[in-house]
XYZ file of C-alpha atoms in Angstrom:
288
model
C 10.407 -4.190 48.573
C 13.324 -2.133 46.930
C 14.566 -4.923 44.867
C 10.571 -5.577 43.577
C 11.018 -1.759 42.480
C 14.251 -2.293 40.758
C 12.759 -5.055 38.616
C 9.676 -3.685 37.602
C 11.295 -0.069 36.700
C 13.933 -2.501 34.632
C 11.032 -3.722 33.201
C 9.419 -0.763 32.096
C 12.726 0.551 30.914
C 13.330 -2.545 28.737
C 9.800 -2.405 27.020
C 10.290 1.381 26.310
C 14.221 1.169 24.668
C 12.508 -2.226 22.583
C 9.301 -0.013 21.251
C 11.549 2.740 20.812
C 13.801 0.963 18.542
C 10.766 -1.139 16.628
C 9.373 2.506 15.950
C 12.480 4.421 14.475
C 12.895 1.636 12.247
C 9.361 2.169 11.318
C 10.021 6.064 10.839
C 12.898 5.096 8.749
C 10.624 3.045 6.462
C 7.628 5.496 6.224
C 9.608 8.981 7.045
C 9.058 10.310 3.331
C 5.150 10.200 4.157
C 5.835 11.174 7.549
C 7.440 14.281 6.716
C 4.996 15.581 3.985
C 2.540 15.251 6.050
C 3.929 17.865 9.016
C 5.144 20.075 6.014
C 1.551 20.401 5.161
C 0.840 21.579 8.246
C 2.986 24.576 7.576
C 1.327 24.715 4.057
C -2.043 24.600 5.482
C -1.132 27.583 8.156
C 0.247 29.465 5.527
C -2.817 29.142 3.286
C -5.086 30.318 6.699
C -2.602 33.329 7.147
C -2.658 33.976 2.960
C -6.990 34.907 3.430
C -6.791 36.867 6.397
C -4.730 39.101 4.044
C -8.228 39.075 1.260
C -10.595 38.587 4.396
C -13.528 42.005 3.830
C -15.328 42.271 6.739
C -18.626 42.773 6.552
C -22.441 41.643 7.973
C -22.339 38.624 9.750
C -24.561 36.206 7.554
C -27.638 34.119 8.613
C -27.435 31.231 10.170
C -29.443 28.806 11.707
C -27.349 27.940 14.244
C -26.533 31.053 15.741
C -30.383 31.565 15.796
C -30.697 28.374 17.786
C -28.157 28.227 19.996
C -27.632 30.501 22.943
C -24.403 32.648 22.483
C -21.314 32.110 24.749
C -19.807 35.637 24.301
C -16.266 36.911 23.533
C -15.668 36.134 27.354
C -16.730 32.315 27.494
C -14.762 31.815 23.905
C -12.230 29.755 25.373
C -14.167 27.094 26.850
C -14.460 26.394 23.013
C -10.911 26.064 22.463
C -10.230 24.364 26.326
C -12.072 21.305 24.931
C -10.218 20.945 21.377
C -7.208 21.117 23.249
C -8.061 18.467 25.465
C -9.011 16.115 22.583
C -6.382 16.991 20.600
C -3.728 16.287 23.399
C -5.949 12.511 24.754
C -5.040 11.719 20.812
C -1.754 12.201 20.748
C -1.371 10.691 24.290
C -3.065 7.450 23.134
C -1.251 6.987 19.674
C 2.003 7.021 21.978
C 0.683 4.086 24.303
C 2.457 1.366 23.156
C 5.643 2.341 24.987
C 4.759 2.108 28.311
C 0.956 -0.239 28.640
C 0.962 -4.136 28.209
C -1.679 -4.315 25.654
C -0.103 -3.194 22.178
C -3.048 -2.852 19.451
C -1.422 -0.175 17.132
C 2.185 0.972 15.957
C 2.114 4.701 16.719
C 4.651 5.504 13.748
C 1.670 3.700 11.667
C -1.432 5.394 13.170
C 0.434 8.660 12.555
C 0.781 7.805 8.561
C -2.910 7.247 8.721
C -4.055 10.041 10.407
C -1.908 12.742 8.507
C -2.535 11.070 5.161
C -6.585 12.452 6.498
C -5.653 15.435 7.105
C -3.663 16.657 4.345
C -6.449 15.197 1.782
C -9.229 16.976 4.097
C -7.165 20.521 4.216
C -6.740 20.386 0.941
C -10.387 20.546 -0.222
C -11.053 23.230 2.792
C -7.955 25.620 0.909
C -9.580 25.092 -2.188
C -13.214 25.962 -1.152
C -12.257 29.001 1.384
C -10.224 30.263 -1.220
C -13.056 29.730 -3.874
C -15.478 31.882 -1.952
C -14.669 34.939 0.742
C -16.879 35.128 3.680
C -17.099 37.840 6.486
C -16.086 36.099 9.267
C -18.723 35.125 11.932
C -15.826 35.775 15.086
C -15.973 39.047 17.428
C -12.593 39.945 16.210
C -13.561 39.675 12.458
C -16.468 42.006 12.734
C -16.155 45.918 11.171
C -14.352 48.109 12.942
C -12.089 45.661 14.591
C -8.347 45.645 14.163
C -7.777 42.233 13.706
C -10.176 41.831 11.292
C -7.830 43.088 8.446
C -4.592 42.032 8.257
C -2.121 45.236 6.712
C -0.406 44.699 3.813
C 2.676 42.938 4.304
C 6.175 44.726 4.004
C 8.188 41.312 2.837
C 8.051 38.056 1.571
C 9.385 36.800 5.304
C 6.354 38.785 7.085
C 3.996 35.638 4.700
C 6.165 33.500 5.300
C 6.440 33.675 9.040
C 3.150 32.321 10.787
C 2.455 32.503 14.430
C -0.038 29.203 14.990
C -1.513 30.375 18.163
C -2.175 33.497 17.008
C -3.703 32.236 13.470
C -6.035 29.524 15.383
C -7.828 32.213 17.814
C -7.946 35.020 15.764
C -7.293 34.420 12.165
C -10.662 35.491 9.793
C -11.701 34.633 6.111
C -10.550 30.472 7.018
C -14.120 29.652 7.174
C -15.637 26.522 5.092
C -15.152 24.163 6.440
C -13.821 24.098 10.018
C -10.404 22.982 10.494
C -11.149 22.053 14.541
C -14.139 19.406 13.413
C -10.758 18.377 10.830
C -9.103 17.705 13.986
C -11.536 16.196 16.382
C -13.370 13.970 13.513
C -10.125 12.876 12.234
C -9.084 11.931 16.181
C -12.624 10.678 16.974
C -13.174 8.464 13.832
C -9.025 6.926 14.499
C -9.791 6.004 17.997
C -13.217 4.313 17.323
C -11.675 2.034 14.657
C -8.386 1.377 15.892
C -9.153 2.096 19.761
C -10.368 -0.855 22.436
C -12.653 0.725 25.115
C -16.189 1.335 23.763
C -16.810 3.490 26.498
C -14.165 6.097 25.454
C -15.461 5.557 21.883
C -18.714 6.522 22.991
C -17.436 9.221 24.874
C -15.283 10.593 22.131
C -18.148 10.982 19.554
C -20.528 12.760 22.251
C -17.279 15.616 22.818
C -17.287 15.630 19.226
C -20.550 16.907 18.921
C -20.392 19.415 21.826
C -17.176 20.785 19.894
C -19.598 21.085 17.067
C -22.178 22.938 19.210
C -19.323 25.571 21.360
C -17.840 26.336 17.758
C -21.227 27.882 16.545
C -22.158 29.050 20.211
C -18.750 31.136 20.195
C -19.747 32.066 16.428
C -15.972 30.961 15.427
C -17.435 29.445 12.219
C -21.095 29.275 10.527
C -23.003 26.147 10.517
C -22.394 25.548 7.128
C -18.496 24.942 7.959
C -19.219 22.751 10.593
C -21.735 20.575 8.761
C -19.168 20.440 5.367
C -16.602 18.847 7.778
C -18.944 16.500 9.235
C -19.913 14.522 5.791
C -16.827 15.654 4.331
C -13.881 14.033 6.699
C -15.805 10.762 7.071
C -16.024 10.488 3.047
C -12.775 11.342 2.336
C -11.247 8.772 5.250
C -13.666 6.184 4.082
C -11.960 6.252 0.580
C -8.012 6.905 2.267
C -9.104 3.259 3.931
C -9.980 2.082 0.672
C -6.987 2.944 -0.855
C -4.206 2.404 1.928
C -3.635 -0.733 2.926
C -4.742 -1.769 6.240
C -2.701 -1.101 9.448
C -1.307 -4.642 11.099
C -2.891 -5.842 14.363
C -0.122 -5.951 16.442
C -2.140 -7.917 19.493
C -2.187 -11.124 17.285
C 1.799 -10.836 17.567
C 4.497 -9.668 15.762
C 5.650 -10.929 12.410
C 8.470 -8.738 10.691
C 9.651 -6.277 13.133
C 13.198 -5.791 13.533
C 14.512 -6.618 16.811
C 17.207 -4.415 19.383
C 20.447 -5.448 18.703
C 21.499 -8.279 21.467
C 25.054 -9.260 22.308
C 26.483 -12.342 21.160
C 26.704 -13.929 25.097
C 22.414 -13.218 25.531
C 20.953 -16.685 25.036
C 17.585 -17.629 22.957
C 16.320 -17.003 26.018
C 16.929 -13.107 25.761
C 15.634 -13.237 22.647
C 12.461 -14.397 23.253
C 12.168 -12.161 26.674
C 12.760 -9.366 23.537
C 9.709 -11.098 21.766
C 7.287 -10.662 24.757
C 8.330 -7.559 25.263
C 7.346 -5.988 22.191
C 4.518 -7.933 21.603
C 3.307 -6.594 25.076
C 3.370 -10.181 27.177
C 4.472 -9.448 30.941
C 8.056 -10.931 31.345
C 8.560 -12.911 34.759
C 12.607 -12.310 35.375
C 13.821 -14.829 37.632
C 16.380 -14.779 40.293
């Protein structure tokens, strides 16, 4: 039993160290991308912190789905931000797969091109339309009277420059159209259902995106409006991103190009085509 153990763990190691090095060299070849995408995330927070700063406070505005739905309360808000946190964090989970299951459909260095090249064209439209037009926030801590809903001037350049995420996602204000969550969770949804293999999940993944829809205007975080603009608005722009990038390889038909670890000169073929399987996700039998 101990030596089965040994094997299968060398395995596993094997198939990790071989993805690992087929995915750095895929960094290397897409890092310029890569990078400007996660730089835009600061850009994007920085915008969100910038409106706080011209965010007015005022009468919450009318809207149908606060009239419809049944309000969670300051208390329940989290339950909101409970689920985009667990869709956020099954997303990244999946994209990394590939290093430890058999079945290899997608190159996570790849999928994470893709998905950031969605997200930087969707929060750019939502800086430019928040920015356009100022709207009292709909949140508890936006209202009149609140502290938070009016950020003080700031003293220095470093005070705008410095951005505490956690504390800009729960209670930042004046952010409004459209929604940067139902950025998120569409974005995450709509990548799994085209490049993702289990319909159920798929399935699944669209019905949590709706309920995300429905807690967002139940804890009155944004007006219907945003969440319906980011509905129409991230499937249009990722339906022309597809059209315009080219499309991501199939790795479960095999691999074609891919460099390879570096082997020894005293490994055989034969440890070059254990190499093969192993990155192209076909179970290795080592004998003894």
């Amino acid at each position: 039993m101990p030596l089965y153990v040994d094997r299968d763990a060398s395995k596993l190691w094997r198939k990790i160290c071989a993805e690992t090095s087929m995915e750095v060299s895929l960094v290397a070849e897409n890092w310029k991308p890569l990078l400007a995408g996660i730089i835009f995330q600061y850009i994007h927070g920085l915008a969100a912190h910038g409106i706080h700063y011209l965010h007015r406070p005022g009468p919450t505005l009318q809207d149908a789905g606060f009239f419809l739905l049944p309000e969670l309360g300051q208390d329940k808000a989290y339950i909101s931000e409970t689920l985009f946190t667990f869709i956020f964090c099954s997303f990244v989970l999946w994209t990394f797969h590939p290093f430890i299951f058999q079945y290899k459909k997608i190159y996570t260095a790849l999928i994470w091109c893709r998905v950031l090249a969605y997200l930087v064209a969707c929060q750019i439209l939502r800086i430019v339309t928040f920015y356009s037009t100022h709207l009292p926030g709909p949140n508890y801590h936006c209202h009149q009277g609140s502290k938070l809903a009016r950020l003080p001037p700031p003293e220095s350049a470093i005070e705008l420059l410095v951005i505490n995420f956690s504390r800009g996602v729960n209670y930042g204000c004046g952010d409004l159209i459209f929604s940067s969550h139902m950025i998120f969770t569409i974005v995450f949804v709509r990548t799994y259902h085209k490049y993702g293999t289990r319909r159920c999940i798929k399935q699944f993944a669209w019905l949590l995106a709706v309920i995300q829809s429905l807690l967002i205007l139940a804890s009155h975080k944004h007006y219907t409006v945003d969440v319906v603009v980011a509905w129409y608005t991230v499937n249009l722009v990722a339906f022309f991103i597809d059209k315009k990038m080219p499309e991501l390889p199939d790795r479960s038909t095999g691999l074609t190009y891919l460099p390879l670890l570096p082997v020894s000169r005293e490994k055989d073929s034969r440890s070059m085509e254990e190499h093969h399987k192993l990155l192209s996700g076909v179970s290795v039998e080592i004998s003894n």
